[in-house]
Amino acid sequence: MPAPIPVPCPAPELAVVVPTYNEADNVEEIVRRVGAALEGINWELIFVDDDSVDQTWRLVRDLAATDRRVRVLQRVGRRGLSSACIEGMLASAAPYIAVIDGDLQHDETQLPLMLATLKGEDLDIVVGSRYVAGGGVGDWDAKRQSMSRLAGAIGRRLIKADLKDPMSGFFMLRADLLQTCVRSLSGVGYKILLDIFASCPQPPRFKEVPYEFRLRSAGTSKLDKAVLWEYLLMVLQKWLGPLIPIRFIAFSIIGGLGVPVHLAVLWLVYRVAGFDFVTGQSVAALVAMTSNFFLNNLLTYRDMRLHGRALIWGWVSFVLACSVGALANVGIATYLYQSDASSWVLSAVAGILVGAVWNYAVTAVYTWRKPKPG
């Protein structure tokens, strides 16, 4: 006897994507508030959780067991708000998709207005804005306000659009807009809206609606100095183009920071302490490579950060790889110089480039071999 044909169940009209990490205290309230705000609308709520230590994913899964509109994507060994948003948006068949933070600081009561605006006007995206009439940043201090406005000004230069709040993490878009740009998204950092605007082949048609940014009611803020670093990397990558990996950009910047470290240690060991040049150069190289390793572990590979014994092995493999890279640098530069002594600058630059590519490629394979959960 053939199996019965299942009754068709249409996709929700609106998917609300919530990226989370250690937001267990807010999950139930988010579900309650979103459900109340979207009364009469066919919706689904997709939590994308980066394997939270507080087991946010478990709480969402328990809620999903009793409410089919709620579900969770638990990402193991991966971390990052933008990439979480991308995966959550791609996981839905809804024609309209909203992104809202998991800390209750965005105003979910604006979702019906955003949906009606998106459906009723010739738009691709509607942005919840703190910087249009009626919006606000709440109790932010002057320093945070000025940093936000500076980052917004940089963002507007990148996307060449008069978007008052390009740093907003609260927005709604048509699903077909995402498909036009998803393969060009960097997925780095926290500013997915800016990434979308910068990656679309045609400028999105948009409108901003005001909302008042709230204080966090539970949990702890994820904002730190690395957020600014990731934002600047994403802007650089968009300016330079997709052919240069964003991690290579970060790796190269940190490598450049190692030069003054090397020179300072060389001066101390060789000129101040009185050791011979070879000893000074060796100590300086080791110190510079060590500082580069820890900065790369902290920033470039933030989502794959090494801990414990893996940190020690990572340092050893990094130093070995960079030592070989230094030999490749000198070897290539010497060979080119001997071929044409007049092009010594180009020879040196070629050696540096070969060494940098070698160091990046080898350490990506042997030092940060795979994502590390938690």
Short mmCIF file of C-alpha atoms in Angstrom, two decimals:
data_model
loop_
_atom_site.label_atom_id
_atom_site.label_comp_id
_atom_site.label_asym_id
_atom_site.label_seq_id
_atom_site.Cartn_x
_atom_site.Cartn_y
_atom_site.Cartn_z
CA MET A 1 0.00 0.00 0.00
CA PRO A 2 1.57 3.35 -1.01
CA ALA A 3 2.36 5.84 1.71
CA PRO A 4 -0.15 8.66 2.08
CA ILE A 5 0.75 11.92 0.42
CA PRO A 6 1.55 14.50 3.11
CA VAL A 7 -0.69 17.52 3.36
CA PRO A 8 1.17 20.55 1.95
CA CYS A 9 2.26 23.06 4.57
CA PRO A 10 3.19 26.45 3.15
CA ALA A 11 6.32 28.20 4.31
CA PRO A 12 5.98 31.01 6.85
CA GLU A 13 5.63 34.48 5.42
CA LEU A 14 8.32 35.90 7.73
CA ALA A 15 11.40 34.30 9.25
CA VAL A 16 13.03 36.08 12.18
CA VAL A 17 16.71 35.12 12.58
CA VAL A 18 18.28 35.53 16.02
CA PRO A 19 22.06 34.94 16.33
CA THR A 20 22.96 33.94 19.89
CA TYR A 21 25.88 33.14 22.13
CA ASN A 22 25.21 32.70 25.86
CA GLU A 23 21.73 34.26 25.75
CA ALA A 24 19.84 31.57 27.70
CA ASP A 25 18.33 34.16 30.04
CA ASN A 26 16.70 35.96 27.10
CA VAL A 27 15.37 33.11 24.95
CA GLU A 28 11.93 32.65 26.47
CA GLU A 29 11.30 36.40 26.54
CA ILE A 30 12.34 36.76 22.89
CA VAL A 31 9.89 34.04 21.86
CA ARG A 32 7.11 35.62 23.90
CA ARG A 33 7.72 39.15 22.61
CA VAL A 34 8.13 38.18 18.95
CA GLY A 35 5.00 36.01 19.12
CA ALA A 36 3.01 38.87 20.61
CA ALA A 37 4.31 41.39 18.07
CA LEU A 38 3.57 39.14 15.08
CA GLU A 39 0.03 38.15 16.06
CA GLY A 40 -1.89 37.34 12.87
CA ILE A 41 1.29 36.87 10.78
CA ASN A 42 2.59 33.44 9.73
CA TRP A 43 6.12 33.48 11.19
CA GLU A 44 9.02 31.32 12.28
CA LEU A 45 11.82 32.10 14.71
CA ILE A 46 15.28 30.72 13.88
CA PHE A 47 17.91 30.88 16.61
CA VAL A 48 21.46 30.37 15.30
CA ASP A 49 23.55 29.48 18.32
CA ASP A 50 27.34 29.18 18.35
CA ASP A 51 27.38 26.25 20.79
CA SER A 52 26.83 28.47 23.82
CA VAL A 53 28.51 27.50 27.06
CA ASP A 54 25.25 28.29 28.89
CA GLN A 55 23.47 25.86 26.53
CA THR A 56 21.21 28.43 24.90
CA TRP A 57 20.76 25.85 22.14
CA ARG A 58 19.30 23.33 24.58
CA LEU A 59 16.69 25.77 25.87
CA VAL A 60 15.64 26.73 22.34
CA ARG A 61 15.41 23.06 21.38
CA ASP A 62 13.12 22.43 24.37
CA LEU A 63 10.88 25.30 23.27
CA ALA A 64 10.90 24.02 19.70
CA ALA A 65 9.61 20.65 20.93
CA THR A 66 6.32 22.34 21.82
CA ASP A 67 6.19 25.11 19.20
CA ARG A 68 6.96 24.23 15.57
CA ARG A 69 7.48 27.92 14.76
CA VAL A 70 10.68 27.90 16.84
CA ARG A 71 13.86 26.11 15.81
CA VAL A 72 17.60 26.23 16.38
CA LEU A 73 20.73 25.85 14.27
CA GLN A 74 23.50 24.81 16.67
CA ARG A 75 26.91 25.59 15.14
CA VAL A 76 29.78 23.59 16.59
CA GLY A 77 33.32 24.86 16.01
CA ARG A 78 32.23 28.08 14.34
CA ARG A 79 31.77 31.56 15.73
CA GLY A 80 30.63 34.92 14.45
CA LEU A 81 27.48 37.01 14.27
CA SER A 82 27.54 37.78 10.55
CA SER A 83 28.13 34.19 9.47
CA ALA A 84 25.40 33.05 11.89
CA CYS A 85 22.95 35.49 10.31
CA ILE A 86 23.81 34.26 6.83
CA GLU A 87 23.27 30.61 7.76
CA GLY A 88 20.01 31.41 9.51
CA MET A 89 18.65 33.41 6.58
CA LEU A 90 19.59 30.66 4.12
CA ALA A 91 17.84 28.05 6.29
CA SER A 92 14.38 29.51 5.67
CA ALA A 93 11.97 29.30 2.74
CA ALA A 94 10.13 32.45 3.89
CA PRO A 95 9.96 35.26 1.30
CA TYR A 96 10.74 37.87 3.96
CA ILE A 97 13.54 37.61 6.53
CA ALA A 98 14.28 39.74 9.58
CA VAL A 99 17.42 39.81 11.72
CA ILE A 100 17.18 40.81 15.36
CA ASP A 101 19.67 40.54 18.21
CA GLY A 102 19.26 38.03 21.02
CA ASP A 103 19.78 40.58 23.79
CA LEU A 104 16.32 42.27 23.61
CA GLN A 105 17.88 45.64 22.71
CA HIS A 106 16.04 45.83 19.40
CA ASP A 107 12.35 46.76 19.29
CA GLU A 108 10.44 43.72 18.07
CA THR A 109 7.17 45.73 18.01
CA GLN A 110 8.48 47.38 14.81
CA LEU A 111 8.49 44.07 12.92
CA PRO A 112 4.87 44.32 11.62
CA LEU A 113 5.53 47.87 10.35
CA MET A 114 8.76 46.75 8.69
CA LEU A 115 6.94 43.86 6.98
CA ALA A 116 4.07 46.06 5.81
CA THR A 117 6.55 48.65 4.49
CA LEU A 118 8.59 46.01 2.67
CA LYS A 119 5.49 44.46 1.09
CA GLY A 120 3.66 47.69 0.35
CA GLU A 121 6.48 49.70 -1.20
CA ASP A 122 8.97 49.00 -3.98
CA LEU A 123 11.78 48.11 -1.57
CA ASP A 124 14.41 45.43 -1.06
CA ILE A 125 15.23 46.08 2.58
CA VAL A 126 13.85 47.97 5.58
CA VAL A 127 16.32 49.04 8.28
CA GLY A 128 15.57 49.70 11.93
CA SER A 129 17.41 52.97 12.50
CA ARG A 130 18.60 54.78 15.60
CA TYR A 131 19.53 57.87 13.62
CA VAL A 132 16.33 58.97 11.90
CA ALA A 133 13.59 61.07 13.47
CA GLY A 134 11.96 59.10 16.26
CA GLY A 135 14.94 56.79 16.81
CA GLY A 136 17.54 56.89 19.54
CA VAL A 137 20.51 55.16 21.15
CA GLY A 138 19.13 55.05 24.67
CA ASP A 139 21.62 55.61 27.48
CA TRP A 140 24.82 55.34 25.47
CA ASP A 141 27.66 57.49 26.79
CA ALA A 142 29.30 60.14 24.59
CA LYS A 143 32.28 57.90 23.73
CA ARG A 144 30.12 55.07 22.41
CA GLN A 145 27.94 57.50 20.45
CA SER A 146 30.96 59.10 18.79
CA MET A 147 32.47 55.69 17.92
CA SER A 148 29.17 54.57 16.40
CA ARG A 149 28.88 57.71 14.29
CA LEU A 150 32.49 57.42 13.11
CA ALA A 151 31.97 53.77 12.12
CA GLY A 152 28.76 54.77 10.36
CA ALA A 153 30.54 57.49 8.40
CA ILE A 154 33.18 54.97 7.27
CA GLY A 155 30.43 52.55 6.30
CA ARG A 156 28.58 55.11 4.20
CA ARG A 157 31.76 55.79 2.23
CA LEU A 158 32.01 52.07 1.52
CA ILE A 159 28.43 51.53 0.33
CA LYS A 160 27.91 54.98 -1.24
CA ALA A 161 24.34 55.16 0.06
CA ASP A 162 22.68 57.72 2.31
CA LEU A 163 21.90 55.14 4.97
CA LYS A 164 21.71 56.92 8.30
CA ASP A 165 22.39 53.79 10.36
CA PRO A 166 24.61 51.41 8.34
CA MET A 167 25.76 49.82 11.61
CA SER A 168 22.26 48.64 12.50
CA GLY A 169 21.83 44.97 13.29
CA PHE A 170 18.03 45.19 13.04
CA PHE A 171 16.59 44.90 9.55
CA MET A 172 14.24 43.00 7.24
CA LEU A 173 14.82 42.05 3.61
CA ARG A 174 13.35 40.12 0.74
CA ALA A 175 14.83 36.63 0.50
CA ASP A 176 15.55 37.08 -3.21
CA LEU A 177 17.82 40.05 -2.39
CA LEU A 178 19.99 37.77 -0.27
CA GLN A 179 20.40 35.37 -3.19
CA THR A 180 21.83 38.15 -5.37
CA CYS A 181 24.72 38.84 -2.98
CA VAL A 182 25.22 35.85 -0.68
CA ARG A 183 28.26 34.52 -2.54
CA SER A 184 29.98 37.90 -2.21
CA LEU A 185 29.41 38.34 1.52
CA SER A 186 32.52 38.29 3.70
CA GLY A 187 30.65 36.87 6.70
CA VAL A 188 33.18 38.54 8.99
CA GLY A 189 32.45 40.49 12.14
CA TYR A 190 29.21 41.89 13.45
CA LYS A 191 27.94 44.24 10.74
CA ILE A 192 26.02 42.00 8.36
CA LEU A 193 23.81 44.85 7.10
CA LEU A 194 26.82 46.80 5.83
CA ASP A 195 28.18 43.61 4.25
CA ILE A 196 24.89 43.10 2.38
CA PHE A 197 24.78 46.67 1.07
CA ALA A 198 28.43 46.49 -0.03
CA SER A 199 27.97 43.10 -1.75
CA CYS A 200 24.80 43.66 -3.79
CA PRO A 201 25.42 44.00 -7.55
CA GLN A 202 22.85 46.82 -7.64
CA PRO A 203 22.20 49.32 -4.82
CA PRO A 204 19.33 47.96 -2.70
CA ARG A 205 16.13 49.98 -2.52
CA PHE A 206 15.75 50.72 1.16
CA LYS A 207 13.87 52.67 3.79
CA GLU A 208 14.71 53.32 7.43
CA VAL A 209 12.15 53.15 10.23
CA PRO A 210 12.95 54.54 13.69
CA TYR A 211 13.40 52.55 16.86
CA GLU A 212 14.82 53.27 20.30
CA PHE A 213 17.79 51.13 21.30
CA ARG A 214 17.17 49.45 24.66
CA LEU A 215 19.41 48.53 27.55
CA ARG A 216 20.39 44.88 27.85
CA SER A 217 18.15 43.27 30.47
CA ALA A 218 20.10 40.01 30.99
CA GLY A 219 23.40 38.43 30.00
CA THR A 220 26.61 40.24 29.15
CA SER A 221 27.59 42.34 26.16
CA LYS A 222 29.69 40.70 23.41
CA LEU A 223 31.20 44.03 22.34
CA ASP A 224 34.97 44.30 22.75
CA LYS A 225 37.92 45.86 20.92
CA ALA A 226 38.07 42.89 18.54
CA VAL A 227 34.69 43.96 17.14
CA LEU A 228 36.24 47.18 15.83
CA TRP A 229 39.16 45.18 14.38
CA GLU A 230 36.77 42.85 12.52
CA TYR A 231 34.76 45.80 11.24
CA LEU A 232 37.86 47.47 9.81
CA LEU A 233 38.96 44.18 8.23
CA MET A 234 35.58 43.78 6.56
CA VAL A 235 35.78 47.34 5.18
CA LEU A 236 39.33 46.69 3.89
CA GLN A 237 38.29 43.44 2.25
CA LYS A 238 35.40 45.15 0.45
CA TRP A 239 37.72 47.90 -0.78
CA LEU A 240 40.42 45.46 -1.93
CA GLY A 241 38.03 42.97 -3.51
CA PRO A 242 37.15 39.31 -2.89
CA LEU A 243 40.35 37.83 -4.37
CA ILE A 244 42.35 38.60 -1.22
CA PRO A 245 41.17 36.48 1.75
CA ILE A 246 40.24 38.56 4.75
CA ARG A 247 42.38 36.39 7.04
CA PHE A 248 45.40 37.07 4.83
CA ILE A 249 44.76 40.80 5.20
CA ALA A 250 44.71 40.44 8.99
CA PHE A 251 47.75 38.14 8.94
CA SER A 252 49.71 40.64 6.85
CA ILE A 253 48.79 43.62 9.05
CA ILE A 254 49.95 41.76 12.15
CA GLY A 255 53.11 40.70 10.32
CA GLY A 256 53.80 44.37 9.62
CA LEU A 257 53.35 45.16 13.32
CA GLY A 258 56.08 42.60 14.04
CA VAL A 259 58.70 44.73 12.24
CA PRO A 260 59.03 47.44 14.95
CA VAL A 261 58.97 44.70 17.60
CA HIS A 262 61.87 42.98 15.85
CA LEU A 263 63.87 46.21 15.52
CA ALA A 264 63.27 47.20 19.14
CA VAL A 265 64.44 43.83 20.50
CA LEU A 266 67.45 43.82 18.14
CA TRP A 267 68.46 47.26 19.41
CA LEU A 268 68.18 46.14 23.04
CA VAL A 269 70.14 42.90 22.60
CA TYR A 270 72.75 44.13 20.11
CA ARG A 271 73.28 47.79 20.93
CA VAL A 272 72.35 47.98 24.61
CA ALA A 273 73.22 44.55 26.01
CA GLY A 274 76.31 44.21 23.77
CA PHE A 275 75.66 40.78 22.25
CA ASP A 276 76.80 40.06 18.70
CA PHE A 277 74.52 40.86 15.76
CA VAL A 278 73.64 37.23 14.97
CA THR A 279 72.48 36.64 18.55
CA GLY A 280 70.50 39.87 18.55
CA GLN A 281 68.89 39.05 15.22
CA SER A 282 67.96 35.53 16.38
CA VAL A 283 66.40 36.73 19.65
CA ALA A 284 64.56 39.54 17.87
CA ALA A 285 63.15 37.15 15.25
CA LEU A 286 61.91 34.75 17.94
CA VAL A 287 60.26 37.54 19.96
CA ALA A 288 58.62 39.04 16.85
CA MET A 289 57.32 35.66 15.70
CA THR A 290 55.97 34.98 19.20
CA SER A 291 54.16 38.32 19.35
CA ASN A 292 52.75 37.72 15.87
CA PHE A 293 51.53 34.27 16.88
CA PHE A 294 49.62 35.50 19.92
CA LEU A 295 48.11 38.45 18.03
CA ASN A 296 46.99 36.15 15.21
CA ASN A 297 45.54 33.73 17.72
CA LEU A 298 43.70 36.58 19.41
CA LEU A 299 42.48 38.41 16.29
CA THR A 300 43.01 36.71 12.91
CA TYR A 301 41.83 33.31 14.14
CA ARG A 302 39.53 34.57 16.85
CA ASP A 303 36.88 32.00 15.92
CA MET A 304 39.47 29.17 16.00
CA ARG A 305 41.44 30.35 19.03
CA LEU A 306 43.91 27.85 20.50
CA HIS A 307 43.97 27.08 24.22
CA GLY A 308 46.00 24.92 26.60
CA ARG A 309 48.28 22.36 25.01
CA ALA A 310 47.04 23.30 21.56
CA LEU A 311 48.35 26.82 22.20
CA ILE A 312 51.87 25.49 22.91
CA TRP A 313 51.88 23.26 19.84
CA GLY A 314 50.48 26.13 17.80
CA TRP A 315 53.35 28.38 18.86
CA VAL A 316 55.94 25.73 17.95
CA SER A 317 54.40 25.09 14.52
CA PHE A 318 54.07 28.83 13.89
CA VAL A 319 57.73 29.51 14.69
CA LEU A 320 58.88 26.58 12.52
CA ALA A 321 56.70 27.67 9.59
CA CYS A 322 57.80 31.31 9.83
CA SER A 323 61.46 30.25 10.06
CA VAL A 324 61.10 28.42 6.77
CA GLY A 325 59.24 31.44 5.41
CA ALA A 326 62.16 33.65 6.39
CA LEU A 327 64.55 31.38 4.50
CA ALA A 328 62.25 31.51 1.46
CA ASN A 329 62.14 35.29 1.74
CA VAL A 330 65.92 35.60 1.76
CA GLY A 331 66.38 32.96 -0.95
CA ILE A 332 63.94 34.51 -3.43
CA ALA A 333 65.20 38.04 -2.78
CA THR A 334 68.84 36.97 -3.18
CA TYR A 335 68.15 35.09 -6.41
CA LEU A 336 66.32 38.05 -7.98
CA TYR A 337 68.98 40.49 -6.77
CA GLN A 338 71.76 38.44 -8.31
CA SER A 339 69.85 38.41 -11.60
CA ASP A 340 69.42 42.20 -11.63
CA ALA A 341 71.17 44.19 -8.91
CA SER A 342 69.45 47.42 -9.98
CA SER A 343 66.06 46.07 -8.88
CA TRP A 344 67.00 45.45 -5.27
CA VAL A 345 63.80 47.04 -3.95
CA LEU A 346 61.60 44.82 -6.11
CA SER A 347 63.72 41.82 -5.12
CA ALA A 348 63.18 42.58 -1.45
CA VAL A 349 59.42 43.10 -1.93
CA ALA A 350 59.15 39.81 -3.85
CA GLY A 351 60.94 38.01 -1.04
CA ILE A 352 58.66 39.54 1.56
CA LEU A 353 55.55 38.60 -0.43
CA VAL A 354 56.69 35.00 -0.93
CA GLY A 355 57.52 34.70 2.76
CA ALA A 356 54.15 36.18 3.80
CA VAL A 357 52.14 33.86 1.53
CA TRP A 358 54.15 30.86 2.75
CA ASN A 359 53.66 31.76 6.41
CA TYR A 360 49.93 32.32 5.95
CA ALA A 361 49.32 29.15 3.95
CA VAL A 362 51.37 26.82 6.15
CA THR A 363 50.15 28.16 9.50
CA ALA A 364 46.53 28.02 8.27
CA VAL A 365 47.03 24.28 7.70
CA TYR A 366 49.29 23.26 10.59
CA THR A 367 48.80 25.87 13.34
CA TRP A 368 45.08 26.63 13.16
CA ARG A 369 44.19 23.31 11.58
CA LYS A 370 40.49 23.23 12.37
CA PRO A 371 37.91 25.29 14.27
CA LYS A 372 38.07 24.88 18.02
CA PRO A 373 34.68 24.89 19.80
CA GLY A 374 34.16 27.19 22.74
#
